[in-house]
Amino acid sequence: MHATVSHPRQRLRAFSAAGVCFALATAGLLALPATPAGARDASTAWGKRLVESFELTPEDLARLARHQDKTAGSKPAGFFSETVAWKAPRALDLPASGNPYTLVVHVAGVAQADGEGLTRWMAGWDTDNGTRLSMVQGASFGTGTRAGQVLQLAGTAGPVSFKEDRKVAPALEFAGASNLRLDGVRVEVWSGMRRSSFVELLMSAVPLLTGVVFLALVVWWRKR
């Protein structure tokens, strides 16, 4: 019986083909349509438990609309932007055992023109030591939006953990919106971490899988 010895070029082609196959598989995972925050279904959980929900009143919405008209066309100034403040009508008793807590801002509205748009918010907690706020991410929409389209957006300020039981009230600051008529705003308080989807878990493992596969290819190459 004769041992078959592959030519170096054949080994190189096999190595390259394996690398290309893995790269294509990874690209396929990256190309999976991630669900943007603004497109989440109303039943989507942002934590283990919904603690409380607050609807902004018509008077609150009117204040936001006046601010939006006033700032239309001006360039955002980040943390230095002029804002309209809102605070929940009552404080919540939040035990540390429910950490972390996530504030979700749901925005209902209508696109005023074709194309993308966004809303700019800061959200956080009103405490005895003042109000702690952070930027809300995700309450925006993309270029495929059509004028007159009804939109349901959602963004989060990120999870926050308290060292001890606290009595705090959710707070918002509205900096403005582009290409959107605001029709409704709802603030939700969620407790605990939400369960990651299969795609999210898979995507988080891609860097590790990449290293393992290429290490295996290097070992195989040396043995050949």
Short mmCIF file of C-alpha atoms in Angstrom, two decimals:
data_model
loop_
_atom_site.label_atom_id
_atom_site.label_comp_id
_atom_site.label_asym_id
_atom_site.label_seq_id
_atom_site.Cartn_x
_atom_site.Cartn_y
_atom_site.Cartn_z
CA MET A 1 0.00 0.00 0.00
CA HIS A 2 1.35 3.40 -0.97
CA ALA A 3 0.87 6.47 1.15
CA THR A 4 -0.62 9.39 -0.69
CA VAL A 5 1.32 12.61 -0.31
CA SER A 6 -0.55 15.72 -1.27
CA HIS A 7 1.22 18.48 -3.14
CA PRO A 8 1.85 21.73 -1.19
CA ARG A 9 -0.42 23.57 -3.62
CA GLN A 10 -3.19 21.07 -2.95
CA ARG A 11 -2.78 21.57 0.78
CA LEU A 12 -2.85 25.33 0.30
CA ARG A 13 -6.02 25.10 -1.78
CA ALA A 14 -7.67 22.88 0.84
CA PHE A 15 -6.62 25.24 3.63
CA SER A 16 -7.89 28.26 1.69
CA ALA A 17 -11.16 26.53 0.84
CA ALA A 18 -11.79 25.69 4.49
CA GLY A 19 -11.06 29.28 5.48
CA VAL A 20 -13.37 30.62 2.78
CA CYS A 21 -16.18 28.27 3.85
CA PHE A 22 -15.88 29.42 7.45
CA ALA A 23 -15.76 33.07 6.38
CA LEU A 24 -18.90 32.61 4.29
CA ALA A 25 -20.67 30.90 7.19
CA THR A 26 -19.71 33.73 9.52
CA ALA A 27 -20.84 36.31 6.99
CA GLY A 28 -24.15 34.50 6.74
CA LEU A 29 -24.62 34.79 10.50
CA LEU A 30 -23.71 38.46 10.41
CA ALA A 31 -26.19 38.99 7.61
CA LEU A 32 -29.09 37.62 9.62
CA PRO A 33 -31.64 40.41 10.01
CA ALA A 34 -31.14 41.69 13.53
CA THR A 35 -34.33 43.11 14.96
CA PRO A 36 -33.86 46.84 15.57
CA ALA A 37 -35.08 48.14 18.89
CA GLY A 38 -37.72 50.27 17.21
CA ALA A 39 -39.18 47.23 15.45
CA ARG A 40 -39.62 44.98 18.47
CA ASP A 41 -43.03 43.51 18.99
CA ALA A 42 -45.13 45.03 21.76
CA SER A 43 -44.94 41.74 23.67
CA THR A 44 -41.13 41.71 23.69
CA ALA A 45 -39.68 41.36 27.16
CA TRP A 46 -36.96 43.85 28.11
CA GLY A 47 -36.31 42.03 31.38
CA LYS A 48 -37.74 39.25 33.49
CA ARG A 49 -40.67 41.29 34.77
CA LEU A 50 -42.52 44.48 33.83
CA VAL A 51 -42.62 46.54 37.03
CA GLU A 52 -44.61 49.58 35.92
CA SER A 53 -45.75 51.51 32.86
CA PHE A 54 -46.44 55.25 32.52
CA GLU A 55 -48.24 57.00 29.64
CA LEU A 56 -47.37 60.62 29.01
CA THR A 57 -50.50 62.80 29.16
CA PRO A 58 -51.82 64.92 26.27
CA GLU A 59 -50.45 67.96 28.10
CA ASP A 60 -47.01 66.34 28.24
CA LEU A 61 -47.16 65.53 24.53
CA ALA A 62 -48.16 69.11 23.75
CA ARG A 63 -45.06 70.36 25.60
CA LEU A 64 -42.88 67.97 23.59
CA ALA A 65 -44.48 69.13 20.32
CA ARG A 66 -43.85 72.79 21.15
CA HIS A 67 -40.23 72.01 21.94
CA GLN A 68 -39.88 70.04 18.70
CA ASP A 69 -41.25 72.97 16.68
CA LYS A 70 -38.95 75.36 18.51
CA THR A 71 -35.80 73.31 17.86
CA ALA A 72 -36.66 72.23 14.29
CA GLY A 73 -33.67 72.69 12.01
CA SER A 74 -31.17 73.27 14.81
CA LYS A 75 -28.15 71.01 15.19
CA PRO A 76 -28.15 68.61 18.19
CA ALA A 77 -25.70 69.64 20.91
CA GLY A 78 -25.55 66.33 22.76
CA PHE A 79 -25.67 66.70 26.52
CA PHE A 80 -25.84 70.47 26.08
CA SER A 81 -29.06 70.38 24.04
CA GLU A 82 -32.07 72.22 25.38
CA THR A 83 -34.57 69.65 26.66
CA VAL A 84 -38.05 69.23 28.08
CA ALA A 85 -38.14 67.29 31.36
CA TRP A 86 -40.73 64.76 32.51
CA LYS A 87 -40.93 62.83 35.76
CA ALA A 88 -43.23 59.94 36.64
CA PRO A 89 -46.20 60.99 38.82
CA ARG A 90 -45.09 58.64 41.59
CA ALA A 91 -41.93 57.00 42.84
CA LEU A 92 -41.44 53.24 42.77
CA ASP A 93 -40.09 50.95 45.48
CA LEU A 94 -37.33 49.03 43.71
CA PRO A 95 -35.60 46.31 45.76
CA ALA A 96 -31.97 45.50 45.00
CA SER A 97 -33.04 41.88 44.53
CA GLY A 98 -34.71 42.95 41.26
CA ASN A 99 -31.49 44.28 39.69
CA PRO A 100 -30.85 45.35 37.04
CA TYR A 101 -33.62 47.79 36.11
CA THR A 102 -34.13 48.92 32.53
CA LEU A 103 -36.08 51.96 31.35
CA VAL A 104 -37.74 51.54 27.95
CA VAL A 105 -39.14 54.50 26.02
CA HIS A 106 -41.89 53.57 23.54
CA VAL A 107 -42.70 56.22 20.94
CA ALA A 108 -45.75 56.16 18.66
CA GLY A 109 -45.85 58.53 15.71
CA VAL A 110 -46.12 59.12 11.98
CA ALA A 111 -43.28 59.74 9.54
CA GLN A 112 -43.60 63.18 7.99
CA ALA A 113 -41.54 62.41 4.88
CA ASP A 114 -39.81 59.52 3.13
CA GLY A 115 -36.56 58.41 4.71
CA GLU A 116 -34.96 57.98 8.08
CA GLY A 117 -35.65 59.79 11.32
CA LEU A 118 -35.02 59.63 15.02
CA THR A 119 -35.99 60.79 18.46
CA ARG A 120 -33.47 62.04 21.02
CA TRP A 121 -34.05 61.22 24.68
CA MET A 122 -32.25 60.89 27.96
CA ALA A 123 -33.76 58.67 30.63
CA GLY A 124 -32.93 57.78 34.18
CA TRP A 125 -33.99 58.01 37.80
CA ASP A 126 -35.01 60.88 40.03
CA THR A 127 -33.54 60.29 43.50
CA ASP A 128 -32.93 62.25 46.70
CA ASN A 129 -29.49 63.14 45.34
CA GLY A 130 -30.79 64.47 42.02
CA THR A 131 -31.59 63.00 38.62
CA ARG A 132 -29.23 60.52 36.97
CA LEU A 133 -29.74 60.27 33.21
CA SER A 134 -28.17 58.45 30.27
CA MET A 135 -28.75 58.47 26.52
CA VAL A 136 -31.61 56.40 25.12
CA GLN A 137 -30.51 54.15 22.25
CA GLY A 138 -32.68 52.71 19.50
CA ALA A 139 -35.75 54.97 19.13
CA SER A 140 -35.15 55.65 15.43
CA PHE A 141 -36.19 54.39 11.98
CA GLY A 142 -34.45 53.73 8.68
CA THR A 143 -34.32 54.99 5.10
CA GLY A 144 -37.05 52.65 3.85
CA THR A 145 -39.74 54.51 5.78
CA ARG A 146 -42.50 56.20 3.77
CA ALA A 147 -44.29 59.47 4.45
CA GLY A 148 -47.43 58.89 6.48
CA GLN A 149 -46.23 55.53 7.79
CA VAL A 150 -47.37 54.77 11.35
CA LEU A 151 -44.39 53.87 13.52
CA GLN A 152 -43.88 52.18 16.87
CA LEU A 153 -40.36 52.84 18.12
CA ALA A 154 -38.61 51.75 21.29
CA GLY A 155 -35.30 52.60 22.89
CA THR A 156 -33.59 51.84 26.19
CA ALA A 157 -31.34 53.74 28.56
CA GLY A 158 -29.52 50.56 29.56
CA PRO A 159 -29.76 48.49 32.75
CA VAL A 160 -28.97 50.06 36.12
CA SER A 161 -28.34 48.23 39.39
CA PHE A 162 -28.92 49.64 42.86
CA LYS A 163 -26.69 48.68 45.80
CA GLU A 164 -29.65 48.78 48.16
CA ASP A 165 -33.44 49.03 48.05
CA ARG A 166 -34.43 52.39 46.58
CA LYS A 167 -37.50 54.57 46.15
CA VAL A 168 -37.04 56.36 42.83
CA ALA A 169 -39.12 57.84 40.02
CA PRO A 170 -38.42 57.33 36.30
CA ALA A 171 -37.42 60.55 34.54
CA LEU A 172 -37.11 61.65 30.91
CA GLU A 173 -35.62 64.54 29.02
CA PHE A 174 -36.71 65.10 25.41
CA ALA A 175 -34.13 66.81 23.18
CA GLY A 176 -36.03 66.60 19.90
CA ALA A 177 -37.13 64.48 16.97
CA SER A 178 -36.63 64.55 13.22
CA ASN A 179 -39.09 63.46 10.55
CA LEU A 180 -41.64 62.29 13.10
CA ARG A 181 -44.91 63.55 14.51
CA LEU A 182 -45.16 62.37 18.11
CA ASP A 183 -48.54 60.83 18.92
CA GLY A 184 -47.75 58.95 22.12
CA VAL A 185 -44.98 58.11 24.58
CA ARG A 186 -44.92 55.31 27.14
CA VAL A 187 -42.20 54.65 29.71
CA GLU A 188 -41.76 51.12 31.03
CA VAL A 189 -39.69 49.87 33.97
CA TRP A 190 -38.36 46.32 33.63
CA SER A 191 -36.67 44.24 36.31
CA GLY A 192 -33.96 41.64 35.69
CA MET A 193 -32.10 40.70 32.52
CA ARG A 194 -34.11 39.57 29.54
CA ARG A 195 -33.36 36.18 28.02
CA SER A 196 -31.12 36.38 24.95
CA SER A 197 -32.40 34.97 21.67
CA PHE A 198 -30.68 32.06 19.90
CA VAL A 199 -29.25 34.41 17.25
CA GLU A 200 -27.87 36.78 19.91
CA LEU A 201 -26.20 33.88 21.74
CA LEU A 202 -24.81 32.55 18.47
CA MET A 203 -23.44 35.94 17.44
CA SER A 204 -21.75 36.39 20.81
CA ALA A 205 -19.94 33.08 20.25
CA VAL A 206 -18.65 33.96 16.75
CA PRO A 207 -15.27 35.39 17.92
CA LEU A 208 -14.58 32.27 20.00
CA LEU A 209 -15.63 29.97 17.15
CA THR A 210 -13.38 31.90 14.76
CA GLY A 211 -10.33 31.33 16.96
CA VAL A 212 -11.11 27.64 17.50
CA VAL A 213 -11.65 26.93 13.80
CA PHE A 214 -8.50 28.70 12.65
CA LEU A 215 -6.47 26.98 15.38
CA ALA A 216 -7.81 23.64 14.16
CA LEU A 217 -6.89 24.57 10.57
CA VAL A 218 -3.33 25.48 11.61
CA VAL A 219 -2.92 22.17 13.48
CA TRP A 220 -4.29 20.27 10.48
CA TRP A 221 -1.93 22.14 8.15
CA ARG A 222 1.12 21.23 10.22
CA LYS A 223 0.16 17.59 10.46
CA ARG A 224 -0.27 17.39 6.71
#
